[in-house]
């Protein structure tokens, strides 16, 4: 029977484009991992954007399949090598998976298992990371700013935007009373679990399925996190 404690998880990193090679190199130095990435955009409050003269900050979203037993070591390495403890430098977090290709998982889990000391700081880290959530909203591009502003007013501290394309389904559209648009933005908010409901409700009210924004909103649990000044060794 498979060891439930040793499994493949999804590690998501959001970093500046020039840091991608260093990010991947750090992960690869600590475990066997499979990576894929895409272009995203970080947002900031309008007052900051106007002051610095930009609208969006180009980011790279790197998704990696890694062994669960290496997550903490990888987080520590990224925190050290990429200085993710500095505000705005980037963020990485892990998300549990319910299924994965067996061939990929076998390769990833070939990483030698390293037993970590269960120190007080490690226990604290485990306790804290249980309280994180990733809120995702797929919204019509014209209403992305409205959704981001609503989420921020509800407590969201940041957002990463990926320009995406929705594939509509007439049956689903008829059942929920809306039509899906092709040009969409996928908004991701990393937040504390006690703020999740307020953020989702704010986005729903401002740009949800019953509005022209047509946002589809859902959330995912986050296991561990490093970056945005919240991680402690």
XYZ file of C-alpha atoms in Angstrom:
233
model
C 0.000 0.000 0.000
C 1.312 3.453 -0.934
C 2.757 5.646 1.775
C 0.170 8.371 2.337
C 2.782 10.707 3.774
C 4.946 10.559 0.643
C 3.019 11.805 -2.370
C 3.312 14.136 -5.336
C 2.082 17.689 -4.789
C 1.831 20.790 -6.959
C 4.274 23.579 -6.193
C 3.287 26.948 -7.670
C 5.799 29.775 -7.922
C 5.043 33.332 -9.036
C 8.258 35.225 -9.726
C 9.713 37.878 -11.999
C 10.637 36.501 -15.437
C 14.442 36.907 -14.967
C 14.289 34.705 -11.844
C 12.725 31.655 -13.514
C 15.987 29.827 -14.284
C 17.252 30.364 -10.745
C 13.883 29.247 -9.335
C 13.874 26.026 -11.375
C 17.549 25.429 -10.610
C 16.947 25.664 -6.863
C 14.020 23.242 -7.004
C 15.996 20.779 -9.161
C 18.947 20.897 -6.762
C 16.726 19.711 -3.918
C 14.474 17.118 -5.551
C 13.345 15.470 -8.779
C 10.649 17.710 -10.246
C 8.608 18.229 -13.411
C 8.005 21.868 -14.384
C 5.695 23.810 -16.695
C 5.163 27.545 -16.760
C 3.167 30.365 -18.284
C 2.998 34.142 -18.398
C 1.097 36.035 -15.727
C 0.772 39.607 -14.524
C 0.974 40.884 -10.982
C -1.270 43.751 -9.949
C -0.763 46.504 -7.428
C -3.086 49.165 -5.994
C -3.838 51.881 -8.565
C -2.068 54.517 -6.460
C 1.172 52.511 -6.707
C 0.723 51.815 -10.407
C 0.142 55.479 -11.192
C 3.138 56.570 -9.116
C 5.539 54.185 -10.832
C 3.948 54.632 -14.260
C 2.946 51.052 -15.020
C -0.292 49.076 -15.251
C 0.916 45.501 -14.892
C 4.035 43.717 -13.653
C 5.090 40.789 -15.858
C 5.399 37.570 -13.876
C 6.082 33.957 -14.659
C 3.847 31.318 -13.089
C 5.870 28.124 -12.625
C 4.021 24.918 -11.736
C 6.116 22.003 -10.528
C 5.269 18.457 -9.506
C 7.427 17.671 -6.463
C 7.505 15.072 -3.662
C 5.636 16.154 -0.547
C 8.558 15.215 1.692
C 10.801 17.733 -0.093
C 8.412 20.690 0.036
C 9.792 22.289 3.181
C 13.414 21.945 2.015
C 12.460 23.431 -1.359
C 10.624 26.311 0.315
C 13.652 27.049 2.493
C 15.942 26.930 -0.536
C 13.750 29.291 -2.561
C 13.459 31.627 0.398
C 17.250 31.721 0.682
C 18.317 31.780 -2.988
C 15.631 34.079 -4.405
C 15.175 36.164 -1.245
C 11.417 35.583 -1.305
C 11.211 36.968 2.218
C 11.481 40.444 0.659
C 8.139 42.075 -0.300
C 7.414 41.850 -4.022
C 10.211 39.367 -4.734
C 7.856 36.472 -5.374
C 5.845 33.736 -3.713
C 5.693 29.947 -3.778
C 3.070 27.648 -2.325
C 2.052 23.997 -2.523
C -1.355 22.549 -3.338
C -2.441 18.935 -2.652
C -3.341 16.746 -5.638
C -6.022 14.073 -5.851
C -4.462 12.366 -8.870
C -1.393 12.444 -11.106
C 0.135 10.385 -13.944
C 1.767 7.316 -12.398
C 4.892 7.558 -14.573
C 5.460 11.190 -13.586
C 4.755 10.453 -9.926
C 7.203 7.530 -9.878
C 9.922 9.734 -11.335
C 9.224 12.562 -8.881
C 9.107 10.227 -5.896
C 12.514 8.791 -6.829
C 13.907 11.728 -4.838
C 15.742 10.297 -1.801
C 13.639 10.887 1.280
C 15.152 13.256 3.804
C 13.766 13.119 7.330
C 13.492 16.561 8.854
C 13.735 17.463 12.503
C 10.315 18.391 13.851
C 11.457 21.641 15.445
C 9.214 24.235 17.068
C 9.531 26.489 13.997
C 8.574 23.551 11.723
C 5.479 22.904 13.824
C 4.614 26.588 13.670
C 5.013 26.581 9.889
C 2.666 23.590 9.558
C 0.068 25.258 11.737
C 0.208 28.525 9.803
C 0.075 27.075 6.295
C -3.131 25.140 6.958
C -4.844 28.532 7.065
C -4.074 29.530 3.451
C -6.390 29.384 0.449
C -6.042 30.151 -3.256
C -9.120 31.897 -4.638
C -9.478 31.665 -8.431
C -11.877 33.723 -10.549
C -12.269 33.388 -14.329
C -13.821 36.669 -15.500
C -14.418 38.567 -18.732
C -11.334 40.680 -19.447
C -13.254 43.970 -19.430
C -14.336 43.325 -15.836
C -11.035 42.061 -14.424
C -10.138 45.402 -12.814
C -13.582 45.592 -11.217
C -13.160 42.097 -9.770
C -9.636 42.854 -8.506
C -10.748 46.114 -6.865
C -13.687 44.344 -5.191
C -11.424 41.564 -3.899
C -8.902 44.072 -2.573
C -11.667 45.991 -0.760
C -12.665 42.671 0.857
C -9.157 42.032 2.162
C -7.128 40.583 -0.739
C -3.567 41.895 -0.622
C -2.509 40.983 -4.154
C -3.481 39.203 -7.335
C -1.815 37.437 -10.244
C -3.607 37.672 -13.594
C -3.290 35.234 -16.495
C -4.875 36.075 -19.834
C -6.920 33.009 -20.760
C -9.573 31.789 -23.166
C -12.774 30.158 -21.948
C -14.387 27.395 -23.963
C -18.141 27.805 -23.531
C -20.693 25.038 -23.180
C -24.219 25.843 -24.293
C -25.821 23.320 -21.934
C -24.011 24.701 -18.869
C -24.726 28.259 -19.994
C -28.432 27.529 -20.328
C -28.590 25.888 -16.913
C -26.930 28.737 -15.031
C -28.502 31.478 -17.137
C -25.396 33.049 -18.665
C -23.229 32.866 -21.752
C -19.505 32.261 -21.455
C -17.094 34.675 -23.108
C -13.953 33.569 -24.916
C -11.666 36.425 -23.817
C -11.165 36.019 -20.079
C -8.680 36.736 -17.335
C -7.950 34.168 -14.655
C -7.390 35.977 -11.352
C -5.652 34.216 -8.474
C -5.680 35.536 -4.909
C -3.516 33.933 -2.222
C -5.222 34.665 1.082
C -5.903 33.574 4.639
C -8.770 31.111 4.924
C -10.791 33.421 7.181
C -10.857 36.019 4.367
C -11.718 33.565 1.592
C -15.512 33.809 1.891
C -15.502 37.619 1.926
C -13.244 37.805 -1.142
C -15.311 35.279 -3.088
C -18.533 37.082 -2.180
C -17.097 40.457 -3.186
C -15.985 39.171 -6.599
C -19.342 37.441 -7.077
C -21.297 40.604 -6.323
C -19.090 42.851 -8.482
C -18.474 40.589 -11.466
C -20.127 37.212 -10.864
C -22.312 35.044 -13.064
C -25.340 37.278 -12.547
C -23.430 40.302 -13.865
C -21.844 41.120 -17.215
C -18.506 40.019 -15.767
C -19.672 36.390 -15.717
C -16.992 35.298 -13.246
C -16.694 31.636 -12.274
C -15.135 31.513 -8.793
C -13.608 28.642 -6.819
C -10.938 28.051 -4.175
C -8.151 25.565 -3.455
C -6.409 24.638 -0.194
C -2.743 25.610 0.253
C -0.388 23.369 2.225
C 2.770 25.452 2.626
C 3.829 28.928 1.559
C 7.009 30.963 1.251
C 7.343 34.585 0.193
C 5.559 37.899 0.759
C 7.435 38.237 4.051
C 5.370 35.568 5.853
C 7.807 32.670 6.058
C 10.050 32.019 9.035
C 12.946 29.570 9.176
